[in-house]
CSV table of C-alpha atoms in Angstrom, one decimal:
chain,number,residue,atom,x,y,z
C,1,UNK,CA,34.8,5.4,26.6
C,2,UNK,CA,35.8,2.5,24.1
C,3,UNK,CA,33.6,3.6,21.2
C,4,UNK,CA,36.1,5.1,19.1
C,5,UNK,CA,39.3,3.1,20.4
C,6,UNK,CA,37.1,-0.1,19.3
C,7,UNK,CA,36.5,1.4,15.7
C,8,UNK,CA,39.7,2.2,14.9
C,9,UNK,CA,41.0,-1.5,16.2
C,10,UNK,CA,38.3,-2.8,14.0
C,11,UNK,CA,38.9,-0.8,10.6
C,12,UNK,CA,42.7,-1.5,11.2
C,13,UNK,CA,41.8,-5.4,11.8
C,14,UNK,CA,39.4,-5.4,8.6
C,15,UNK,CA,41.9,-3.6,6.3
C,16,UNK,CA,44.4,-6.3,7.5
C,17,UNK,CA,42.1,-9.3,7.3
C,18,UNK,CA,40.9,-8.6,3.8
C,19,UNK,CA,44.3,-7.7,2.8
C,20,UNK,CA,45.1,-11.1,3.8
C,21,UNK,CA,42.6,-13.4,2.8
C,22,UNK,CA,43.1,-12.4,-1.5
C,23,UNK,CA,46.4,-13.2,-0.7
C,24,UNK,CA,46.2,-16.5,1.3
C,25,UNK,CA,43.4,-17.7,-1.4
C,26,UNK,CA,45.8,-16.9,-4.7
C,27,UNK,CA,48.7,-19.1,-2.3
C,28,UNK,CA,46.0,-22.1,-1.9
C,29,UNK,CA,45.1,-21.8,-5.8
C,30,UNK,CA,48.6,-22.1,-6.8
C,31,UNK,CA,49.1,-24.6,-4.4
C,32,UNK,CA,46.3,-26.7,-3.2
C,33,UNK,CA,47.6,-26.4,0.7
C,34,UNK,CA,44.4,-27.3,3.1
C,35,UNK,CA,46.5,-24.6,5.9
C,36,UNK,CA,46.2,-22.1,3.0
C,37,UNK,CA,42.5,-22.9,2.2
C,38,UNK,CA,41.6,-23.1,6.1
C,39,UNK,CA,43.7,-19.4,6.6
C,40,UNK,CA,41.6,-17.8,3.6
C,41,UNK,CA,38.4,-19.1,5.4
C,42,UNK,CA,39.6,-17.7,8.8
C,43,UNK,CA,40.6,-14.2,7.8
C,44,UNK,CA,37.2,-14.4,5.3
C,45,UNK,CA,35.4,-15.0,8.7
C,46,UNK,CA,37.4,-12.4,10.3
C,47,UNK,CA,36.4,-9.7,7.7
C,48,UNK,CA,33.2,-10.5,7.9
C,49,UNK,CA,33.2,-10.8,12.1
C,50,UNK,CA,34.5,-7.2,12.1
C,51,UNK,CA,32.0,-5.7,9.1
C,52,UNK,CA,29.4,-7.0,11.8
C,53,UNK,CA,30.9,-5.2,15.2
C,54,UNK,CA,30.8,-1.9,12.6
C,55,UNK,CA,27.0,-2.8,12.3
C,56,UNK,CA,26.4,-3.5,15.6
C,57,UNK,CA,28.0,-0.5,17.0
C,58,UNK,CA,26.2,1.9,14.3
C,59,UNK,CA,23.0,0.3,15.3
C,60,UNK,CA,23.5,0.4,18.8
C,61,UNK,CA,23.4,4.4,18.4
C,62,UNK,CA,19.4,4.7,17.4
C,63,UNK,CA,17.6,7.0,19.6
C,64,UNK,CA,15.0,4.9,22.4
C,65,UNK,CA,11.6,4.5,20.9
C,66,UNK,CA,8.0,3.4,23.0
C,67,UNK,CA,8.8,-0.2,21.7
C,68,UNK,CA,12.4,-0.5,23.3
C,69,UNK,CA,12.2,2.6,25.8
C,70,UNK,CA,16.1,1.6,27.1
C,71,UNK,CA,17.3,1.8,23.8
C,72,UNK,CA,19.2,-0.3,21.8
C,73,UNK,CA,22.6,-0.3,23.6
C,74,UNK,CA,22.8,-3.8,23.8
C,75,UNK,CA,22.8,-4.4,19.8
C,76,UNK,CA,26.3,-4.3,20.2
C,77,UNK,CA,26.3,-7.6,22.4
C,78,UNK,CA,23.9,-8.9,20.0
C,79,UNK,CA,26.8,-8.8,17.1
C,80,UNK,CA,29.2,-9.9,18.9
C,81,UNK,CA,27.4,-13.0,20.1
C,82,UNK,CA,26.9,-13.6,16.1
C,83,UNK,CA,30.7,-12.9,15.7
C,84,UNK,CA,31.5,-15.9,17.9
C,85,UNK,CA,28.9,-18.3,16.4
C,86,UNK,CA,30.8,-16.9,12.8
C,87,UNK,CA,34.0,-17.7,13.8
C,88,UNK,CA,32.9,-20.9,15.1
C,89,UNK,CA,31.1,-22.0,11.7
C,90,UNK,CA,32.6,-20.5,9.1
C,91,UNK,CA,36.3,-20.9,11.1
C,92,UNK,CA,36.8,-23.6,13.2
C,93,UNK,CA,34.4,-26.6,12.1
C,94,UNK,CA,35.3,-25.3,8.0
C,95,UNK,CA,38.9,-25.8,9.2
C,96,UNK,CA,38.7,-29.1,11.4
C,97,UNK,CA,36.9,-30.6,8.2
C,98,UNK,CA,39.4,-29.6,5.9
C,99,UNK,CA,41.7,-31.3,7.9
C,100,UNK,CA,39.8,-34.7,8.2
C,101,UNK,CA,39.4,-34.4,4.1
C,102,UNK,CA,43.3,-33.5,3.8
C,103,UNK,CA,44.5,-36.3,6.3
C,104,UNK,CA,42.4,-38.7,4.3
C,105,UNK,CA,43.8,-37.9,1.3
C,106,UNK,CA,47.2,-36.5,1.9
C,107,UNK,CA,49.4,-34.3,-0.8
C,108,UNK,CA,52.4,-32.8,-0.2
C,109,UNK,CA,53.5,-29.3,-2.3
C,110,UNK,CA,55.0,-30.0,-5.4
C,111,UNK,CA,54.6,-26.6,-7.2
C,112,UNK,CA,54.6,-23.0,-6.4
C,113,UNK,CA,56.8,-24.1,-2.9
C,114,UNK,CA,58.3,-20.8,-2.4
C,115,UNK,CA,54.4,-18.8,-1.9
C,116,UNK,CA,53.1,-20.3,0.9
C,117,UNK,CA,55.5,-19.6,3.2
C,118,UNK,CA,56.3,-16.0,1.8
C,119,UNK,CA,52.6,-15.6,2.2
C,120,UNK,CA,52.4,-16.6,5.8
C,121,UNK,CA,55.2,-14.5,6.7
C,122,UNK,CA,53.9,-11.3,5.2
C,123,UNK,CA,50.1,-12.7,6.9
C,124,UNK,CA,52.0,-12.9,10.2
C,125,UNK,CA,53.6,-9.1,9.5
C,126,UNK,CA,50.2,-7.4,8.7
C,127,UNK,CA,48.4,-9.3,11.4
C,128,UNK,CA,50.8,-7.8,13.9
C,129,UNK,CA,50.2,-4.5,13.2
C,130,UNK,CA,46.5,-5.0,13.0
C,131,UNK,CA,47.2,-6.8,16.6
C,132,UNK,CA,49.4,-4.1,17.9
C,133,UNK,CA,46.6,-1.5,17.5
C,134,UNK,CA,43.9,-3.5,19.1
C,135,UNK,CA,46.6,-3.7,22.2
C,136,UNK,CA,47.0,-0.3,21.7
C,137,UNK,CA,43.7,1.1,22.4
C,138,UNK,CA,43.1,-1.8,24.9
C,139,UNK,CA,46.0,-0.8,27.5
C,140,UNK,CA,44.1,3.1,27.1
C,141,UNK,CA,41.1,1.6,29.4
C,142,UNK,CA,42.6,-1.6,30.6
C,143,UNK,CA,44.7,0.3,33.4
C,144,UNK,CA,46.2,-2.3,36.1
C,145,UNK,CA,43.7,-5.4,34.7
C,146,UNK,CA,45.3,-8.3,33.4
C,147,UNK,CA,44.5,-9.6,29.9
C,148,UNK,CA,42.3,-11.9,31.2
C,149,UNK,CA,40.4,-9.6,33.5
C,150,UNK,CA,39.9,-7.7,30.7
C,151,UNK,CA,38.6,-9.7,28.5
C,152,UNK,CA,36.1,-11.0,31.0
C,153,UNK,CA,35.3,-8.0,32.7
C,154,UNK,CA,34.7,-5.5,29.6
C,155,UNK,CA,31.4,-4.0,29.1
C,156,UNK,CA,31.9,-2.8,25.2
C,157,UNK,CA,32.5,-6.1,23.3
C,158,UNK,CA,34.5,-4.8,20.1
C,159,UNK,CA,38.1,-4.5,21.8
C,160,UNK,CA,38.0,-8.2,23.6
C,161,UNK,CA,36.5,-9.4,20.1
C,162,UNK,CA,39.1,-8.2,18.1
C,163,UNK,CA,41.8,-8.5,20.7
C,164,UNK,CA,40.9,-12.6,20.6
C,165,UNK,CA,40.5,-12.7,17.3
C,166,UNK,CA,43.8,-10.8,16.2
C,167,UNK,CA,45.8,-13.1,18.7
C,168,UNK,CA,43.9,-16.2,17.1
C,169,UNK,CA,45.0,-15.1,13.5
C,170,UNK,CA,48.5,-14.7,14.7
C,171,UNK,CA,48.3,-18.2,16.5
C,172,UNK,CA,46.7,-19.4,13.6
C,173,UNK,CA,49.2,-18.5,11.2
C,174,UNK,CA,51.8,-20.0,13.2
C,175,UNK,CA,50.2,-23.1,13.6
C,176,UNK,CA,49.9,-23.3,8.9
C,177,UNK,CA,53.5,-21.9,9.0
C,178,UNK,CA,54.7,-25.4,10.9
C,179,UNK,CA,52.2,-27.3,8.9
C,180,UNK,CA,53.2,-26.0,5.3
C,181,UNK,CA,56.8,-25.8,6.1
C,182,UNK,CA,56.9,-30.1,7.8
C,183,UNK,CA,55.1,-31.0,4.4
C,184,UNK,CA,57.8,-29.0,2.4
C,185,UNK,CA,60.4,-30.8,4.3
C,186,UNK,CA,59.1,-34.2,4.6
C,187,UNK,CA,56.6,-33.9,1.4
C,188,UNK,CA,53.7,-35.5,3.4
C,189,UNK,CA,50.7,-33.6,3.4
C,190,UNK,CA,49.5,-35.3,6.7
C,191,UNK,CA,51.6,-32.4,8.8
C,192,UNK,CA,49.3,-29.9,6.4
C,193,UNK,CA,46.4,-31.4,7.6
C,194,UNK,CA,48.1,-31.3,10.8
C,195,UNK,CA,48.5,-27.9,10.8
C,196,UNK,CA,44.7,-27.3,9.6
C,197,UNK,CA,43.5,-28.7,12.3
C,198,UNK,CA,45.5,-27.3,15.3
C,199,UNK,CA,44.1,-24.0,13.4
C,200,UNK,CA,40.2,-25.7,13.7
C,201,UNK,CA,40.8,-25.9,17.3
C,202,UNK,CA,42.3,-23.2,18.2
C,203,UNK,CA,39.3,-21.2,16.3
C,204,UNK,CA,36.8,-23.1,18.1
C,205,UNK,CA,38.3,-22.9,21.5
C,206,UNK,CA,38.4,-19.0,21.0
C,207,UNK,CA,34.5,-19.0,19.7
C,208,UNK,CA,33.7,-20.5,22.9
C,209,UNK,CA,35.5,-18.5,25.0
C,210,UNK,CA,33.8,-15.3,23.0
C,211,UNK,CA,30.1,-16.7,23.1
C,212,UNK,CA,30.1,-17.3,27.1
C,213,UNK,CA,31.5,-13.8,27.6
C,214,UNK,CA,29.3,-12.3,25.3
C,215,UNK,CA,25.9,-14.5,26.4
C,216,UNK,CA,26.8,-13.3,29.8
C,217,UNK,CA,26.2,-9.4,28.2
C,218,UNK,CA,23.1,-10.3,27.0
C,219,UNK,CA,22.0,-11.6,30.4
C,220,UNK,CA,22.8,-8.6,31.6
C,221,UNK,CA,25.5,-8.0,34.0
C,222,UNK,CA,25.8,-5.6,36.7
C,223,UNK,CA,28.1,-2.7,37.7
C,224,UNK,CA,31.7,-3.5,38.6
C,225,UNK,CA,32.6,-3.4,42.7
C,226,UNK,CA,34.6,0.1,42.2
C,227,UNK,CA,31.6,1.7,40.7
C,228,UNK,CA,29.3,-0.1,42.5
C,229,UNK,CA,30.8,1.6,45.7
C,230,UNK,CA,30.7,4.7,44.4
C,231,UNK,CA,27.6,4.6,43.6
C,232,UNK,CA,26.4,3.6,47.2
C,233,UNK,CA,28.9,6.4,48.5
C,234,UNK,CA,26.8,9.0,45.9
C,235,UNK,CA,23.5,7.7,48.1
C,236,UNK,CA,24.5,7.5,51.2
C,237,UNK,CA,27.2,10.6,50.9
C,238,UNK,CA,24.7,13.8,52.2
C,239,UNK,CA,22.1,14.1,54.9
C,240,UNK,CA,18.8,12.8,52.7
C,241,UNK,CA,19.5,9.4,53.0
C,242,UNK,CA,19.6,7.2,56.1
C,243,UNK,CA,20.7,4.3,53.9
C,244,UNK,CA,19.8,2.3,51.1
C,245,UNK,CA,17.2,-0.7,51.8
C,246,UNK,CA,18.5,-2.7,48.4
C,247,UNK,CA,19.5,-1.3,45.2
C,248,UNK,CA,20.0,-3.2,41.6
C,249,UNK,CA,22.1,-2.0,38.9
C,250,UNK,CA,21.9,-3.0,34.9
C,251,UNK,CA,24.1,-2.3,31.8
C,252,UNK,CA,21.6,-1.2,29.1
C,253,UNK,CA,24.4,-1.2,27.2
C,254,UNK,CA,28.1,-1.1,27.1
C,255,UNK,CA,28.3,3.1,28.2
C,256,UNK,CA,24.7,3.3,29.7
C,257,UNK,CA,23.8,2.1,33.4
C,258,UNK,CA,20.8,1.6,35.5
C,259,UNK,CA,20.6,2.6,38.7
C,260,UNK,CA,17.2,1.2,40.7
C,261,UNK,CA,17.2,1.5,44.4
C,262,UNK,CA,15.0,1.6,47.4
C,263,UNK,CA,16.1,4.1,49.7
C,264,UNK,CA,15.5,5.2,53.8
C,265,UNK,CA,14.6,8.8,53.8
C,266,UNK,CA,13.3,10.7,57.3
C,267,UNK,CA,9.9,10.3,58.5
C,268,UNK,CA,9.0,13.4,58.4
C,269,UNK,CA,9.7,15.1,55.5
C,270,UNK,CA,7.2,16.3,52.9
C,271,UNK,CA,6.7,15.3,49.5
C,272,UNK,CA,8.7,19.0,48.7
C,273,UNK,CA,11.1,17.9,50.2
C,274,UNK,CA,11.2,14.3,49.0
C,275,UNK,CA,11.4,15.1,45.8
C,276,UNK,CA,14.3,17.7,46.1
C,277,UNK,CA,16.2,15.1,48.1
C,278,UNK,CA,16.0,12.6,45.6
C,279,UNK,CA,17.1,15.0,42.8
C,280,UNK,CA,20.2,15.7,44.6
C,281,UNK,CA,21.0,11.9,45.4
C,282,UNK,CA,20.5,11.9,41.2
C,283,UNK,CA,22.9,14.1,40.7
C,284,UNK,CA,25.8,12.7,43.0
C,285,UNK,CA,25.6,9.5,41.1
C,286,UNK,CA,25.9,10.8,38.2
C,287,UNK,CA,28.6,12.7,39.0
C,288,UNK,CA,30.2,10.2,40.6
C,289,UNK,CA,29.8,7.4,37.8
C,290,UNK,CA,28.8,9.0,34.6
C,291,UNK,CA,27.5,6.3,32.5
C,292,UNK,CA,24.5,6.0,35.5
C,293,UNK,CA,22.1,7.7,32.6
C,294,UNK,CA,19.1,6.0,33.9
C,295,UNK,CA,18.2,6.0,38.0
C,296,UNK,CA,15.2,5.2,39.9
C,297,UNK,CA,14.9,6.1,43.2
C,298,UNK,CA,11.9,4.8,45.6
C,299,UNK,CA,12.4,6.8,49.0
C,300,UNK,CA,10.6,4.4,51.9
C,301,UNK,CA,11.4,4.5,55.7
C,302,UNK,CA,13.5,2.1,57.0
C,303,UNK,CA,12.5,-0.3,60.1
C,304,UNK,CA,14.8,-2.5,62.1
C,305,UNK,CA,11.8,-4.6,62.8
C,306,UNK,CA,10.9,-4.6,58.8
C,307,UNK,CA,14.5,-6.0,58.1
C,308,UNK,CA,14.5,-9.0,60.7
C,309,UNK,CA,11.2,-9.6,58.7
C,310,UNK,CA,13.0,-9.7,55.2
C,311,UNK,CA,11.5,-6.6,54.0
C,312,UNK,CA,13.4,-3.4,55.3
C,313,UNK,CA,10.1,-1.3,54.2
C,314,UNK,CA,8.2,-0.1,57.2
C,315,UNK,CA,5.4,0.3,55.2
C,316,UNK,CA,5.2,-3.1,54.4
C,317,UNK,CA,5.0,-4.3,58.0
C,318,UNK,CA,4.4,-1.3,60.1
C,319,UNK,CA,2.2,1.0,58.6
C,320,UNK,CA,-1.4,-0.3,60.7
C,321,UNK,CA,-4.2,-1.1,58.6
C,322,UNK,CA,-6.9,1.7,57.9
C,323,UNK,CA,-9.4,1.2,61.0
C,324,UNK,CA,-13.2,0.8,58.9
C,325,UNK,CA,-14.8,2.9,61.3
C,326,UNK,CA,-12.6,6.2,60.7
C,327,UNK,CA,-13.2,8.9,58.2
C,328,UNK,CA,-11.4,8.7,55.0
C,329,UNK,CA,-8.8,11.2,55.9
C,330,UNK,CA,-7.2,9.3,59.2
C,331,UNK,CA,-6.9,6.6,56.3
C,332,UNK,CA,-3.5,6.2,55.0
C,333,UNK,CA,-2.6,4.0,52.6
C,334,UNK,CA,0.9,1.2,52.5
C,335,UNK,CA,3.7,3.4,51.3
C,336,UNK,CA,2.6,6.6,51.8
C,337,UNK,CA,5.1,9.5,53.0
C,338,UNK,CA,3.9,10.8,56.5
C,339,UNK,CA,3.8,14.6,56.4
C,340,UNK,CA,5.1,16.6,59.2
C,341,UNK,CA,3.2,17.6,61.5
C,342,UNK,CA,0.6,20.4,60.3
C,343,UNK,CA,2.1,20.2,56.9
């Protein structure tokens, strides 16, 4: 799916970021700019938000073990959840208090004038090419989504992450571009702290918008509607089933999907045949939505009476209690599969 189209946006977004920060951190050494020092911090943050989506990701891979039988799919939400608290640390509240200590004490730029803004330029150059890729590999499993559908509805974290983060760097660079290039104008270092701190907000804001994505991931969301009908059209598609009493679906991870559902099979059928049935419904699903790795299936018989009662399980309401005078074997106990006749 994503797995590889997310790598290669983050490698090309680390090169870029680390390329980057040496570069901005030399331009606020030689010049003392609080945009400069608040840029180095942000593509510092972004190095280090991207080194952890490569963790995450390499992590996620480990095979299921007794102690976490679904695996660890969901390592990779786990990262990216500590990406946005990063990014809203180390980025935003570094940069908003850089700007209160800058406004407070205000500078302008009295040597080394000409680096900044050739810095910032070549950031902006390098940032759009690491941003270019990130949209490249987006649009190859976006289809007809908007951005923002997207970036809400993805299931593998890396490509919104670095998406947001490529467009905040851009943004970001912008926004110390206006603030370094006012002070050089006007020599008041007030529009550098200016400029600092639209960058603190902007980070922030982005943070935000990444940690309620990604806490929803770590909840644990369910399938979208297109596969979700699919998946009911894989059940209900072939002769076993008379229809599906509820079903519940789960990503273990951003490429894995449960599958648990309660489904109406014929009275009459055997165990045999039960089991056969349900192998078959297994394999439509899968075939119809690949990811569905995991599936459980509980075949019941459906009762019209059972579903006005909130239950849609005939055994749970119809199935008459074991009378204590009978033998053992006219005894048959909730949920049991009647045989056919002489079976």
């Amino acid at each position: 799916m994503s797995a590889n189209g997310g790598t290669k946006a983050i490698i090309a977004a680390l090169l870029a970021n680390v390329g980057i920060a040496v570069t901005k951190f030399i331009a606020f050494l030689l010049t003392g700019s609080s945009s400069m020092l608040a840029e180095s911090i942000h593509s510092v943050a972004d190095s280090g938000n991207q080194g952890l989506l490569l963790i995450g990701g390499k992590r996620a891979k480990r095979e299921a073990t007794p102690q976490h039988p679904f695996g660890y799919g969901r390592e990779r939400y786990v990262y990216a959840f500590i990406v946005s608290i990063v990014l809203f640390s180390l980025g935003g509240l570094f940069a908003l208090y850089e700007a209160y200590h800058k406004w407070a004490d205000p500078h302008g730029i009295n040597s080394w004038q000409w680096v900044p803004v050739t810095v910032l330029v070549a950031a902006i150059v390098m940032e759009s090419f690491s941003f270019r890729t990130a949209i490249k590999e987006s649009n190859l499993i976006r289809g007809k989504q908007t951005w923002v559908r997207f970036i809400r509805r993805a299931k593998a974290p890396e490509l919104p992450v670095v998406l947001l983060e490529d467009f905040g760097a851009l943004v970001g660079l912008v926004f110390a571009l206006f603030g370094v290039g006012m002070t050089l104008v006007t020599g008041n270092g007030r529009w550098d702290a200016a400029g600092t701190a639209m960058i603190g907000v902007l980070l922030v804001v982005i943070a935000i918008v990444l940690a309620i994505e990604t806490k929803s991931l770590l909840l644990g969301e369910g399938a979208e509607p297109t596969d979700l009908a699919a998946i009911e059209q894989a059940v209900t598609g072939g002769p076993e089933v008379e229809r599906i009493i509820h079903m519940k679906t789960l990503y273990l991870g951003p490429e894995e999907l449960l599958v648990a559902a309660k489904i109406g099979v014929p009275a009459c059928e055997t165990a045999e045949e039960v089991a056969r049935d349900i192998n078959a419904v297994e394999a439509r699903i899968r075939a119809a939505v690949p990811i569905a790795r995991v599936i459980y299936l509980e075949p019941d018989i459906y009762s019209v009476a059972a579903e006005r009662a909130g239950t849609g399980s005939a055994a749970a309401t119809a199935v008459p209690q074991p009378d204590p005078a009978a033998g053992a074997d006219d005894a048959h106990p909730s949920g049991e599969i009647a045989g056919r006749p002489g079976s």
